[in-house]
mmCIF file of C-alpha atoms in Angstrom:
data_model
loop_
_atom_site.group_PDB
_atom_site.id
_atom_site.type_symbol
_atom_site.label_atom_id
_atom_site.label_comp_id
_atom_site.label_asym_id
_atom_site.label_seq_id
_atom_site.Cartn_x
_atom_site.Cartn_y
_atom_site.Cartn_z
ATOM 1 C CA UNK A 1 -19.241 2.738 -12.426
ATOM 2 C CA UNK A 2 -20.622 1.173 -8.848
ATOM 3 C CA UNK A 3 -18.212 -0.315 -7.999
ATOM 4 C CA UNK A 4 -14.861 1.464 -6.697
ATOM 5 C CA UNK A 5 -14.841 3.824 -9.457
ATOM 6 C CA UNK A 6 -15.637 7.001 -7.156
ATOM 7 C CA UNK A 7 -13.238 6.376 -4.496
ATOM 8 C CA UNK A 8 -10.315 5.526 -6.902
ATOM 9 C CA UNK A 9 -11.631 8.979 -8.541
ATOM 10 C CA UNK A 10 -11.217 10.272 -4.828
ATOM 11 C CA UNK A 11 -7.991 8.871 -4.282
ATOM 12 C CA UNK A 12 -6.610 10.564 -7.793
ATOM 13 C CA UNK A 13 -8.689 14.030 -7.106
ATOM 14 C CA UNK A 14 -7.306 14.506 -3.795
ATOM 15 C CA UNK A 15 -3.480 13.330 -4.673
ATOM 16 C CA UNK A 16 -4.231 16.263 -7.359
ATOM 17 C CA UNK A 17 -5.316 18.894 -4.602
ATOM 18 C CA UNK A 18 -2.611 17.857 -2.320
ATOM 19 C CA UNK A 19 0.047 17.984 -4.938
ATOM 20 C CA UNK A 20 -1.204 21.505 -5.730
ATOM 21 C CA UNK A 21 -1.657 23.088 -2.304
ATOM 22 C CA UNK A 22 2.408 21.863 -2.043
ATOM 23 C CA UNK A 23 3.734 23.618 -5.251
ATOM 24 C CA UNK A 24 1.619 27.043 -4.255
ATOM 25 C CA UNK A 25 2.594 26.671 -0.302
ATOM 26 C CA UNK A 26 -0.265 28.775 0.174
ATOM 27 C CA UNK A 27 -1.782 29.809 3.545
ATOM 28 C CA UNK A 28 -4.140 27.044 3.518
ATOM 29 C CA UNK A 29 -2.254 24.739 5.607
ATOM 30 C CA UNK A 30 -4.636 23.336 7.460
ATOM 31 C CA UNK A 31 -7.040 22.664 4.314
ATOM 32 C CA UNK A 32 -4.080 21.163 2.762
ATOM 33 C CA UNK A 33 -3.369 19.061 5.337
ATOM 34 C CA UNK A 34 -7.271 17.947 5.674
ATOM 35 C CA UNK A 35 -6.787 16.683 1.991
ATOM 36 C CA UNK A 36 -3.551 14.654 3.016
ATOM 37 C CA UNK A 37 -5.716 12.637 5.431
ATOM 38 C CA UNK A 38 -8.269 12.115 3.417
ATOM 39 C CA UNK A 39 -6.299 10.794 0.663
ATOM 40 C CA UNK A 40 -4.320 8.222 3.252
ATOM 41 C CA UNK A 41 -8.192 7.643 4.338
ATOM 42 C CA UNK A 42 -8.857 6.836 0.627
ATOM 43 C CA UNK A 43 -6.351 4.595 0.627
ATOM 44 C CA UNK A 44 -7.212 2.806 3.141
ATOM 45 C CA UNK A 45 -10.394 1.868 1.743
ATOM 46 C CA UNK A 46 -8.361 0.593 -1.447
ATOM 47 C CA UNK A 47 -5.849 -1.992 0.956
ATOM 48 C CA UNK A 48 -8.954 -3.229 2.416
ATOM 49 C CA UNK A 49 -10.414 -3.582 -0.813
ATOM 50 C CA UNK A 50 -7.478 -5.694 -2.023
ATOM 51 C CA UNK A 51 -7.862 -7.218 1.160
ATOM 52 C CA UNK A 52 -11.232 -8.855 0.018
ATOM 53 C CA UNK A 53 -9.890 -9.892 -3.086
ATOM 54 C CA UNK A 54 -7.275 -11.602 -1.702
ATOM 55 C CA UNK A 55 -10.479 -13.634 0.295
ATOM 56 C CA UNK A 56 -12.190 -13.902 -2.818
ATOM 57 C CA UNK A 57 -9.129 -15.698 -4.340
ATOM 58 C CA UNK A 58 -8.625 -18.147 -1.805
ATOM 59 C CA UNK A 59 -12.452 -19.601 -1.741
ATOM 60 C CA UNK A 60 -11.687 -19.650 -5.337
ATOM 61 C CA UNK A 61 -9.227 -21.588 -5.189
ATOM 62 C CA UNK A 62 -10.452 -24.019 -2.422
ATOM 63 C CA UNK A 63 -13.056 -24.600 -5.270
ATOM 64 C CA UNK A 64 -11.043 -25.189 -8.250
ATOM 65 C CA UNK A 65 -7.447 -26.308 -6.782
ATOM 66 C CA UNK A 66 -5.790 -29.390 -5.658
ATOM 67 C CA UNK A 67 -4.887 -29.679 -2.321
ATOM 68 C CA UNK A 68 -1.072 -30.350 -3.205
ATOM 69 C CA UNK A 69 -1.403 -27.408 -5.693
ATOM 70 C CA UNK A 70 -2.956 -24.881 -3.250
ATOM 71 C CA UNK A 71 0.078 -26.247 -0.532
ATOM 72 C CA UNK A 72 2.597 -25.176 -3.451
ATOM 73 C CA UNK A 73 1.165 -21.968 -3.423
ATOM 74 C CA UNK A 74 0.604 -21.053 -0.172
ATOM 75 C CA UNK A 75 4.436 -22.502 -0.149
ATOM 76 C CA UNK A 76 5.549 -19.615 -1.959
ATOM 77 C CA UNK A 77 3.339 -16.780 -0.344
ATOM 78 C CA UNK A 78 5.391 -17.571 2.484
ATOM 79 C CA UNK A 79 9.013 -17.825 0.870
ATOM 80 C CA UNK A 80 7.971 -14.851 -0.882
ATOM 81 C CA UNK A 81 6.754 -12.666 2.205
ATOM 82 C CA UNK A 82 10.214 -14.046 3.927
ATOM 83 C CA UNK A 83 11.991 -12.409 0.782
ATOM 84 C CA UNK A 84 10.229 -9.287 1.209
ATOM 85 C CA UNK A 85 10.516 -9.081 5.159
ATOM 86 C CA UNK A 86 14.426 -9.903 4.711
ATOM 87 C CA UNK A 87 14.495 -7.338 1.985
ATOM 88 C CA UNK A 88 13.234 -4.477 3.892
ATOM 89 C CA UNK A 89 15.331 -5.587 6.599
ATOM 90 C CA UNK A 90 18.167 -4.901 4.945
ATOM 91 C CA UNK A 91 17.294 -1.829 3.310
ATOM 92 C CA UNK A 92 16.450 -0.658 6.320
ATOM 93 C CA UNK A 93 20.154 -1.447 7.779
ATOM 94 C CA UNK A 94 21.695 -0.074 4.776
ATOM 95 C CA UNK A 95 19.401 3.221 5.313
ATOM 96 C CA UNK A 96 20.836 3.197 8.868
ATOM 97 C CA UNK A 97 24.481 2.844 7.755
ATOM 98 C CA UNK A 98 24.469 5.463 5.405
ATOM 99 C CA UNK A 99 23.051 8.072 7.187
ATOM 100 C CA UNK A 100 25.265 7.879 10.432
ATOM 101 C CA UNK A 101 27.763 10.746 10.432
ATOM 102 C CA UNK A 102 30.536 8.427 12.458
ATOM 103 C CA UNK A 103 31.708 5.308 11.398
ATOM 104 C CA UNK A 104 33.927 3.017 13.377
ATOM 105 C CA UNK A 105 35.267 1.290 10.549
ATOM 106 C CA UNK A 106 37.286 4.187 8.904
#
């Protein structure tokens, strides 16, 4: 329980406030949207958490990996983040396309 247990708690708690100041729409707007930031500033804290795992995993692996094998990997980090990229890319097109109310084409 030291460890990241009370802002994951935090995260959950204030996804829970936020998600019940919306249903009410109550006159608290302003308190509602105070919990909205501190939720995003909750999850912050959790990316840059992941963030130094992701460091942790790479000295562990200059420790226990191969050079050729850690090359292999960090290989497909990158054809994977290309996939990604390319995939929001195009979602991002199609999102475009579909919501334009003229179209040229017909």
């Amino acid at each position: 329980l030291r460890t990241w247990f009370l802002p994951d708690v935090l995260v959950v708690i204030t996804d829970w406030v936020a998600l019940i100041m919306s249903v009410t729409e109550g006159e608290d707007s302003q308190m509602a949207s105070f919990v909205l930031v501190l939720s995003r500033l909750c999850r912050t804290l959790k990316i840059l958490r992941i963030i130094r795992l992701a460091r942790f995993l790479d000295k562990l692996s200059a420790l226990c990996l191969s050079d050729t094998i850690r090359g292999v990997i960090h290989a497909l980090q990158l054809l994977f983040a290309i996939l990604l990229m390319s995939h929001v890319v195009s979602c991002l097109w199609y999102a475009l396309g579909s919501t334009m109310f003229f179209s040229d084409t017909g």
